[in-house]
Each structure stands twice: as structure tokens, then as C-alpha cells.
GROMACS .gro file of C-alpha atoms in nm:
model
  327
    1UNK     CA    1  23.697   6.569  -2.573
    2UNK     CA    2  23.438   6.776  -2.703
    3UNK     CA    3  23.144   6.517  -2.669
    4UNK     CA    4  23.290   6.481  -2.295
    5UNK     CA    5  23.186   6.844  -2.221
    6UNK     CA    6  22.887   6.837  -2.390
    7UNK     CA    7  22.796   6.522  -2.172
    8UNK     CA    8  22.972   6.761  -1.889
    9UNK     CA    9  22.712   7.068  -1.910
   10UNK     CA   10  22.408   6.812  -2.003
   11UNK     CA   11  22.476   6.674  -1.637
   12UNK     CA   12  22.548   6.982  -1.482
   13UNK     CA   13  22.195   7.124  -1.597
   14UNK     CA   14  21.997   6.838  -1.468
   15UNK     CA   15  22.177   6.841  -1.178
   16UNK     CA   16  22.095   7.194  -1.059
   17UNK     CA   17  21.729   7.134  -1.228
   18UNK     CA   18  21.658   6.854  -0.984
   19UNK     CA   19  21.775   7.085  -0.691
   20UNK     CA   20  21.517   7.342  -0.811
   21UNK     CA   21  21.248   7.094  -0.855
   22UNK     CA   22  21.290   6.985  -0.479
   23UNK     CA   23  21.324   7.316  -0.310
   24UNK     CA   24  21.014   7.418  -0.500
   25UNK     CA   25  20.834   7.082  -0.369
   26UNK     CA   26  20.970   7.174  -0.025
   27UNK     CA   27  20.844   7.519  -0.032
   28UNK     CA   28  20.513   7.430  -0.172
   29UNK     CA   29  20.508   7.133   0.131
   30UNK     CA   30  20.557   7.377   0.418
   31UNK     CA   31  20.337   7.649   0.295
   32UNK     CA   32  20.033   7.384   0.296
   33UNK     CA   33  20.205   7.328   0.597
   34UNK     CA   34  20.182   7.646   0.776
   35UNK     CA   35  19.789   7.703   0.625
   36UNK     CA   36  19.725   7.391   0.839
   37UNK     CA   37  19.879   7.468   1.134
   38UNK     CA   38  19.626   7.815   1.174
   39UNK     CA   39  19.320   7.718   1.314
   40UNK     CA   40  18.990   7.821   1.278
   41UNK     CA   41  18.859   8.071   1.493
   42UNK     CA   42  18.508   8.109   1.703
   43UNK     CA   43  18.366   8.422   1.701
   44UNK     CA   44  18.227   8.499   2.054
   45UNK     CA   45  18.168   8.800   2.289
   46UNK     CA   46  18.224   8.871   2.666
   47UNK     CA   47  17.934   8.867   2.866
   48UNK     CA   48  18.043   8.929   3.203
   49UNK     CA   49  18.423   8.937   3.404
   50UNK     CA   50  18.458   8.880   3.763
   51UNK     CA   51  18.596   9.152   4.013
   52UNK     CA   52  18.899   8.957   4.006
   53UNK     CA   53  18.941   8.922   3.607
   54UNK     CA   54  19.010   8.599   3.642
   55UNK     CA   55  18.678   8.444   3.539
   56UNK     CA   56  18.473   8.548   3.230
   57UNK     CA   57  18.170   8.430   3.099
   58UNK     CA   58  18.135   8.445   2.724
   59UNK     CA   59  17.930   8.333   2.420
   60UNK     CA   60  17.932   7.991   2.291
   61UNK     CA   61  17.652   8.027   2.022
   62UNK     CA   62  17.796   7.708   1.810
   63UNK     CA   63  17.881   7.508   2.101
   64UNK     CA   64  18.281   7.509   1.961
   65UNK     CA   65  18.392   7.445   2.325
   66UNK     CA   66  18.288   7.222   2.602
   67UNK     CA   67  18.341   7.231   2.984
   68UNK     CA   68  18.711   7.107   3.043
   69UNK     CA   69  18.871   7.238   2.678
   70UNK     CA   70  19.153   7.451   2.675
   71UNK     CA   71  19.117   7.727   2.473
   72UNK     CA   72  19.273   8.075   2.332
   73UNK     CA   73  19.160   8.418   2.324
   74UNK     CA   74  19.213   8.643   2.068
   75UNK     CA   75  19.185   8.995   2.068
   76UNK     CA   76  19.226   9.143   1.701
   77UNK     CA   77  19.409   8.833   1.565
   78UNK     CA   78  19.639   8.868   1.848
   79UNK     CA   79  19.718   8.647   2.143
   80UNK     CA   80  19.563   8.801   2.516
   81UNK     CA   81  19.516   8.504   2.751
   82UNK     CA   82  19.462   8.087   2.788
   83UNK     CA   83  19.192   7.951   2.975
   84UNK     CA   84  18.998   7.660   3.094
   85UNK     CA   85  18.651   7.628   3.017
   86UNK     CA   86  18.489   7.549   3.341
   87UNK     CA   87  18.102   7.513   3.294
   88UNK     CA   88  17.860   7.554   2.996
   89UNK     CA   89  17.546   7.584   2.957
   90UNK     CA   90  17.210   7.509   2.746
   91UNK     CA   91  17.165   7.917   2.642
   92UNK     CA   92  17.498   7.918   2.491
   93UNK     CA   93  17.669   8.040   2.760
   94UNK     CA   94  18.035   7.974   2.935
   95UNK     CA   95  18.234   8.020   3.216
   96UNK     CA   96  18.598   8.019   3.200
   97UNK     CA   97  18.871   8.062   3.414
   98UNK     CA   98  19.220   8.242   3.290
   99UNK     CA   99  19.532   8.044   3.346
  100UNK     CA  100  19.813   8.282   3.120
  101UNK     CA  101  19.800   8.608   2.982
  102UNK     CA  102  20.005   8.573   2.722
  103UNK     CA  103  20.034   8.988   2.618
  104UNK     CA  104  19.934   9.259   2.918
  105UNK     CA  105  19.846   9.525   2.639
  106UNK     CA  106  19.621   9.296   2.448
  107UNK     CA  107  19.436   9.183   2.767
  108UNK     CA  108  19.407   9.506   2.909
  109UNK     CA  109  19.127   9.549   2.556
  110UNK     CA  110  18.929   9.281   2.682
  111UNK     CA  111  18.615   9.484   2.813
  112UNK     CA  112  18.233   9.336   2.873
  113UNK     CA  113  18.097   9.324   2.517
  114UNK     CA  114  18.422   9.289   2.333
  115UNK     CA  115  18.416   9.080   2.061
  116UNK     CA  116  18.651   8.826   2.104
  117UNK     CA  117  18.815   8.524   1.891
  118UNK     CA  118  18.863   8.175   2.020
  119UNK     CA  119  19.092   7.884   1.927
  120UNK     CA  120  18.988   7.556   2.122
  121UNK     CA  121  19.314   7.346   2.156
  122UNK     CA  122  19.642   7.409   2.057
  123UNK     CA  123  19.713   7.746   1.985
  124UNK     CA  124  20.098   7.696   1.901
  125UNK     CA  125  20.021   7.881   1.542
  126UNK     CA  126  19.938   8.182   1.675
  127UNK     CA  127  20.226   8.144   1.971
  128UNK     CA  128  20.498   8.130   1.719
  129UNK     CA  129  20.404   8.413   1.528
  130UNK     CA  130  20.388   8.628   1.899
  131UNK     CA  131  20.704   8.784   2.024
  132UNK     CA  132  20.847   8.714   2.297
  133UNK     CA  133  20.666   8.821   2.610
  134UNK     CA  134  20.800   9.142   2.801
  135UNK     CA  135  20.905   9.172   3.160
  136UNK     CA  136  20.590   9.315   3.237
  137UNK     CA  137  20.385   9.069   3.065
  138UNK     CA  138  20.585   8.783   3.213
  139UNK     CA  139  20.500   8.918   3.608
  140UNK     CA  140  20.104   8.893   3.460
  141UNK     CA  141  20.108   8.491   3.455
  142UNK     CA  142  19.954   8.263   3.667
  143UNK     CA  143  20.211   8.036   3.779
  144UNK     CA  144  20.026   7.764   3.851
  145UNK     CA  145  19.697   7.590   3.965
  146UNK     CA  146  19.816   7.699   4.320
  147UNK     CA  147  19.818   8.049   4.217
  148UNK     CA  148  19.432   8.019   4.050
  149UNK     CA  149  19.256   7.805   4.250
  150UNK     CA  150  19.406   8.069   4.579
  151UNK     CA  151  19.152   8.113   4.857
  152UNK     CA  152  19.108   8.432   4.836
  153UNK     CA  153  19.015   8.404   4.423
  154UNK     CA  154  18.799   8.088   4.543
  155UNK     CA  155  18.595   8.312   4.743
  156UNK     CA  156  18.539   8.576   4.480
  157UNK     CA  157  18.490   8.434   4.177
  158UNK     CA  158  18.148   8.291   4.066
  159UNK     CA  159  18.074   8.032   3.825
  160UNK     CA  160  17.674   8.063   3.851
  161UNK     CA  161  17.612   8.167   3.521
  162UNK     CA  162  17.257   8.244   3.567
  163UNK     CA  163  17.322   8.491   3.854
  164UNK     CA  164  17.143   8.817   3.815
  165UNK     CA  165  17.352   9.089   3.696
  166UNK     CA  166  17.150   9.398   3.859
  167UNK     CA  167  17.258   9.271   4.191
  168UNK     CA  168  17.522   9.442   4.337
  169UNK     CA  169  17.604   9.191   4.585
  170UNK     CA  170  17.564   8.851   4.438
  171UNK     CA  171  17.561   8.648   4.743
  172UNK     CA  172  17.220   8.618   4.885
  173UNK     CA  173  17.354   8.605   5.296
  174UNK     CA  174  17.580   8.854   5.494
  175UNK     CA  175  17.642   8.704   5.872
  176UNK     CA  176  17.832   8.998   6.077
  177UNK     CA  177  17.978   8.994   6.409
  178UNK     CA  178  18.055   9.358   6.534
  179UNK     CA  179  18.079   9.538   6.893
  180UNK     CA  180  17.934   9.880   6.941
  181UNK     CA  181  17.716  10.084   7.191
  182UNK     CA  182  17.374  10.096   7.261
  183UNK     CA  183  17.177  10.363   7.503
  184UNK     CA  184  16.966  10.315   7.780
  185UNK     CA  185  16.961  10.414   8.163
  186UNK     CA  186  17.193  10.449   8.469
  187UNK     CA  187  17.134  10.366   8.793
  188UNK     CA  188  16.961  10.757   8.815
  189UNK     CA  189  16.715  10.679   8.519
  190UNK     CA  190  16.968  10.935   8.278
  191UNK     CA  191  17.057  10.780   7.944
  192UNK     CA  192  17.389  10.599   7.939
  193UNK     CA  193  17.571  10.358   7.683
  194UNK     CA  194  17.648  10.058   7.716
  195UNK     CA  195  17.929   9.833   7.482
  196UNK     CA  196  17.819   9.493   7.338
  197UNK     CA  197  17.872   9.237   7.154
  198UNK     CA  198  17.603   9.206   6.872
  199UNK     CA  199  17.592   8.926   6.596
  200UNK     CA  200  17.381   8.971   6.276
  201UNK     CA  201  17.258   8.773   5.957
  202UNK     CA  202  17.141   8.943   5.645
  203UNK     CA  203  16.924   8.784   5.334
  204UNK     CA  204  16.864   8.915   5.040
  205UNK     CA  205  16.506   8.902   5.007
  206UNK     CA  206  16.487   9.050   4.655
  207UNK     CA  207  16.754   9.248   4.428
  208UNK     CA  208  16.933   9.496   4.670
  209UNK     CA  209  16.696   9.470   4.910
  210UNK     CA  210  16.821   9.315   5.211
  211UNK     CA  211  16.602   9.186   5.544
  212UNK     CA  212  16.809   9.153   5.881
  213UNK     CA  213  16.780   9.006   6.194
  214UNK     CA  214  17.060   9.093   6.492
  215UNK     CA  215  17.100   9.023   6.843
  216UNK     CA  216  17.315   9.150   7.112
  217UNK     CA  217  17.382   9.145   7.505
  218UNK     CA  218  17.606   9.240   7.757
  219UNK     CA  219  17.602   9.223   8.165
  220UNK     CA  220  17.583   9.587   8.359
  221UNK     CA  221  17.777   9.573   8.697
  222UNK     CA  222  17.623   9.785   9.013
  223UNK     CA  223  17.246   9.818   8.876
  224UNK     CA  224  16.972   9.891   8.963
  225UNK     CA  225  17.200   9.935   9.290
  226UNK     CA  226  17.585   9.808   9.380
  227UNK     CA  227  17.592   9.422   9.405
  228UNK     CA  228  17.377   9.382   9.141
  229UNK     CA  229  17.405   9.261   8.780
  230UNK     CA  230  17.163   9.294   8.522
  231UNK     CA  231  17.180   9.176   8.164
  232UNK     CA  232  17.088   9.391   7.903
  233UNK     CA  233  16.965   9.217   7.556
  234UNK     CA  234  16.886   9.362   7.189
  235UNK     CA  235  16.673   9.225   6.927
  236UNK     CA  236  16.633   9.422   6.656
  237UNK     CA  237  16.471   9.352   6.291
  238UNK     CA  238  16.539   9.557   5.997
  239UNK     CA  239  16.470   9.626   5.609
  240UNK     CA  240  16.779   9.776   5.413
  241UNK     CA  241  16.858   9.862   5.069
  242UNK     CA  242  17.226   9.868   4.945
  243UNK     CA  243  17.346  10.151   4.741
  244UNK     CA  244  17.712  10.110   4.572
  245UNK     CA  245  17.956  10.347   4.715
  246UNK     CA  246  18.318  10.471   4.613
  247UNK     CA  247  18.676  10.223   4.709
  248UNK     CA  248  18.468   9.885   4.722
  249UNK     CA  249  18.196  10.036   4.923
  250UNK     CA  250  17.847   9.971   4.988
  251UNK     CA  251  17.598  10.227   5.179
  252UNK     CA  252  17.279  10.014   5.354
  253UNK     CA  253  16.999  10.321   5.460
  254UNK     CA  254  16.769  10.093   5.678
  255UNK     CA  255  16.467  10.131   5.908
  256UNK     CA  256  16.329   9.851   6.176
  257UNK     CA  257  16.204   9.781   6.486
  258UNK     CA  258  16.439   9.723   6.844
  259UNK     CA  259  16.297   9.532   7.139
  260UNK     CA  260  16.523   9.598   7.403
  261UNK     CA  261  16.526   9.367   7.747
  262UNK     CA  262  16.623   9.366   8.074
  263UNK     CA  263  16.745   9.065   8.312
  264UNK     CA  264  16.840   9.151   8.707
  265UNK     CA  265  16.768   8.841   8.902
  266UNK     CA  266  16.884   9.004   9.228
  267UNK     CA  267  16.664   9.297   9.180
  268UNK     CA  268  16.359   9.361   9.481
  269UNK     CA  269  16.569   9.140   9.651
  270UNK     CA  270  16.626   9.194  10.057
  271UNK     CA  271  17.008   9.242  10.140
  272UNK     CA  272  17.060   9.202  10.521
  273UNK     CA  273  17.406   9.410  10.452
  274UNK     CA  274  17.211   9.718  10.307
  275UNK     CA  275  16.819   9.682  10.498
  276UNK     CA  276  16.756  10.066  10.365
  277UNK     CA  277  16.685   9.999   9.977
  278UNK     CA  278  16.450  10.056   9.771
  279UNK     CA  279  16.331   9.740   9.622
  280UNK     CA  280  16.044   9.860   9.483
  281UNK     CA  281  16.284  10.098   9.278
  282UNK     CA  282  16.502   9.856   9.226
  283UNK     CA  283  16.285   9.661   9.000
  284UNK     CA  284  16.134   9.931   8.822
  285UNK     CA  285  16.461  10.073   8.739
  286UNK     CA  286  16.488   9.713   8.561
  287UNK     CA  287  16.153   9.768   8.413
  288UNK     CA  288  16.247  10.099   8.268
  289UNK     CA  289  16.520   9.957   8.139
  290UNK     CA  290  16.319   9.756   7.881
  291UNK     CA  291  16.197   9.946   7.533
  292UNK     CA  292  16.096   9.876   7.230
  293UNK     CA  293  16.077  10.119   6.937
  294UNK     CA  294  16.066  10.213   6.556
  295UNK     CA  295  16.481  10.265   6.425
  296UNK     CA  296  16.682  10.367   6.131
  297UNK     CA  297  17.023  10.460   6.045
  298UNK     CA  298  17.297  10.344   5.776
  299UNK     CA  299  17.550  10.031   5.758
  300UNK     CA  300  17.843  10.038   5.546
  301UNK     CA  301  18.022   9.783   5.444
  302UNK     CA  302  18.416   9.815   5.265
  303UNK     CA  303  18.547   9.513   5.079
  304UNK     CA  304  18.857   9.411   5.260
  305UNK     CA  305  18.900   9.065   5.053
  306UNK     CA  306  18.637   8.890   4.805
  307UNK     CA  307  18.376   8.787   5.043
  308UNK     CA  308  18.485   8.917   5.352
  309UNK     CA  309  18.388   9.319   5.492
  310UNK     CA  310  18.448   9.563   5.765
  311UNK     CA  311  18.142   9.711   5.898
  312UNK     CA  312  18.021  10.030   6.068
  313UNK     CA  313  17.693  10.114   6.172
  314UNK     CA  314  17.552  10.447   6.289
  315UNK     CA  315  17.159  10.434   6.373
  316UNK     CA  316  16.903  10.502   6.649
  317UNK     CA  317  16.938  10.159   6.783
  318UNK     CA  318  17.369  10.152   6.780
  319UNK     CA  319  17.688  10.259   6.715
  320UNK     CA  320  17.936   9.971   6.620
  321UNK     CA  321  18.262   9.822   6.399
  322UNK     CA  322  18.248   9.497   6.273
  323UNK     CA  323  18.359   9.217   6.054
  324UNK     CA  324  18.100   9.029   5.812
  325UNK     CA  325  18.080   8.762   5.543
  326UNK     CA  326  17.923   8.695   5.272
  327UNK     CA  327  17.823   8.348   5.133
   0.00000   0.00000   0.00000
């Protein structure tokens, strides 16, 4: 009896002894584990972010990304955002566009010249030591492709990585189509306005300094003299440089020429009905009509969606409210 507890406890202590041995091997097994699982991390820095924060353009001194990877930002060892990396380039430079924001408070850090960390791939190390997301953070993700690749995002973001950065409007042409007032003569020779439709295209001929070429016309009723029409036209060239204003703004001071013309093919023409006219003022009322001078006033344009403006101008030449775009 006594040998068969001694056999007893010998059994019992290699029993629990095995148990030990495996929980240590299966501790030992998931911390090498879990120092696999963390990646390793790229050291970069934000170069530039669009107006709409959803495309940034970053470092990629050791090339640890490639157009078309997924990858992670970091901000602190923390989790901000996922992205797609959408074009690279030769000066280690790359443009990527955010698909989640995985914490609001860390992205809200992520500033031009931050220093950032990122994990190309899988990033489900880092995502299971986050907390769960908060309400607020939850109405900050992109639900979909649909949601990033929107028109109105399309039209604001820019991928051209070697775009100059002093420029305050990137896009190099501004076509406008606006309807204002313009002064010249009655049918007494005193000043008078007259509304018209006037379509314009901008180029940026160098940084901020714009060039501009419009044109405008409308048709006067009774003039020179009842009866008649005569067709008023507006060509005007002018030099502008933008200035960036408050609320999405931009101020335009310019100065130009106007060459204004006149069109009245019934004008020194007899009318049987009315035998008493003066043709010969007739035609010089038409003549008079015509001008051409030095101009200058101010356009401003306000942002009402990426790429698209409302614009007012208030010069020598017109008065008018418009639409333009950008492209």
C-alpha cells in the first residue's frame, strides 16, 4: 500500500510537470508570435495635403511602397488613416489617396511636415491593439470607392506631384461665362448701360499671374433711331495677378485694353415711313458708339465647389456676376 502511493505522488508530479512544460512552450510560441505579427515601420514625412484632405503626398526616401500598395499611417505609434498609394515617383516622392480614418483625434495631428510612420500591407497588429472606434470616428470613414472617387473630390484633388506649390491656383486655365453691364451712348449721345452676355478664358502665364482674353455682345433696340437695331460687341484683353482672399476667396487687380464695336446695318438708311431723318446722324451716332481704351478694375472669384467659382467683376470696362471653371 505504501509503494502504491509513492508510485501515486511520483505520477501526480510528472503529471502537473508536463502541464507546466507545455503552457510554458505555448507562452513562449505566441510571444514569438505576437513579435512577428508587428511590422516594421517606414519613417516618412508629409509633404503636401489637398484642400480636400483626402490626398497627401509624402516621402518615400527607401522606396518601401509602390504605386497600388495599401498602406498604414501612423501617427505616434498610433493608428490615423489607410490609404492607397496612387503614383510614385523617381525623387522619392508619393501620392496617396485616404480610404479610412481609423481614429479622428489622431488624424486631426497629421499637419504638412509631420513626421509620420508607415506600415505597407496588413496592418491587423496595430488594429488589434486600437480600441474600438467612437461614434464620431465611425461618421469619418469613407464608405466606399463611390464615396472617394465622388465628382466633386475628382475635381479637386491633384495627383501631379511636381505641381508648383507657390501657386495659389494650381490649374493653369479659368473659362468664365458671366452677364453684366457695360457703358456707352443713347440715342442722345449721353452715356447709358447696356446688359450682356460676356464669355472669358484665363491662362496662367506664369505663377499668379494670369493673361485674359473676353468677349461680349448684345443687340440695342430703337438706335441710332426707332426701327433700328444695332449690335454692340466687346473685346477686351487683360493682365491680372491673383491675391488669396478670406472664405475660399481670390482677389484678381487687373489692367488691359477694351475695343468696343458697333454693328447697325439699317443705319443712313432711307425709310419712306419717316423721309425727315437724319441719316447722316444716324451713322455717326453708330460711329460714336465704337471706343477703344486703356481699363482696370478687380475680379473675384469664391470657391463654390473644387474647381468650379462664382465671379464678380467691377472695372472701367464692366460690371458683371458670373460662373467660371477651372481646368
Amino acid at each position: 500500500m505504501k509503494h502504491m502511493n509513492q508510485v501515486f505522488i511520483i505520477l501526480i508530479l510528472i503529471f502537473f510537470s508536463q502541464v507546466m512544460a507545455q503552457e510554458s512552450v505555448v507562452d513562449q510560441f505566441t510571444e514569438n508570435s505576437n513579435s512577428e505579427l508587428a511590422p516594421s515601420l517606414a519613417i516618412e514625412k508629409i509633404e503636401r495635403i489637398s484642400p480636400s484632405n483626402r490626398i497627401f503626398v509624402i516621402t518615400n526616401s527607401n522606396n518601401a511602397f509602390d504605386k497600388g500598395d495599401y498602406i498604414s499611417i501612423l501617427s505616434n505609434s498610433n493608428l490615423a488613416s489607410r490609404a492607397l498609394v496612387a503614383k510614385t515617383t523617381d525623387g522619392g516622392l508619393a501620392g496617396i489617396k485616404i480610404l479610412k480614418i481609423y481614429s479622428l483625434s489622431q488624424w486631426k495631428k497629421l499637419k504638412k511636415g509631420s513626421t509620420i510612420q508607415i506600415i505597407r500591407g496588413d496592418d491587423s497588429y496595430y488594429r488589434q491593439k486600437k480600441k474600438k472606434l467612437t461614434e464620431k470616428d465611425n461618421e469619418s470613414i469613407v464608405k466606399g470607392a463611390e464615396d472617394l472617387f465622388d465628382k466633386t473630390t475628382f475635381l479637386e484633388d491633384d495627383l501631379n506631384l511636381e505641381e508648383k506649390s507657390n501657386r495659389i491656383i494650381k490649374q493653369d486655365n479659368i473659362v468664365c461665362l458671366s452677364y453684366g453691364e457695360v457703358e456707352s451712348i443713347d440715342n442722345d449721345s449721353s452715356a447709358q448701360g447696356y446688359t450682356q452676355l460676356n464669355v472669358s478664358w484665363a491662362y496662367q502665364i506664369e505663377d499668379n499671374i494670369w493673361g485674359e482674353f473676353s468677349y461680349g455682345q448684345n443687340i440695342i433696340a430703337d438706335f441710332p433711331n426707332p426701327g433700328l437695331e444695332t449690335k454692340l460687341t466687346n473685346l477686351s484683353f487683360k493682365a491680372k495677378y491673383i491675391i488669396q482672399a478670406p472664405f475660399f476667396s481670390y482677389v484678381m487687380p487687373y489692367v488691359g485694353y477694351q475695343i468696343l464695336g458697333s454693328e447697325s446695318p439699317g443705319a443712313g438708311t432711307p425709310d419712306i415711313n419717316n423721309p425727315g431723318l437724319d441719316l447722316e446722324a444716324e451713322l455717326q451716332l453708330v460711329e460714336d458708339m465704337k471706343k477703344s481704351s486703356v481699363i482696370f478694375g478687380i475680379t473675384v472669384l469664391k470657391r463654390l465647389v473644387p474647381g468650379w467659382f462664382i465671379r464678380a467683376d467691377l472695372g472701367s470696362d464692366i460690371i458683371s456676376l458670373g460662373f467660371g471653371l477651372e481646368f
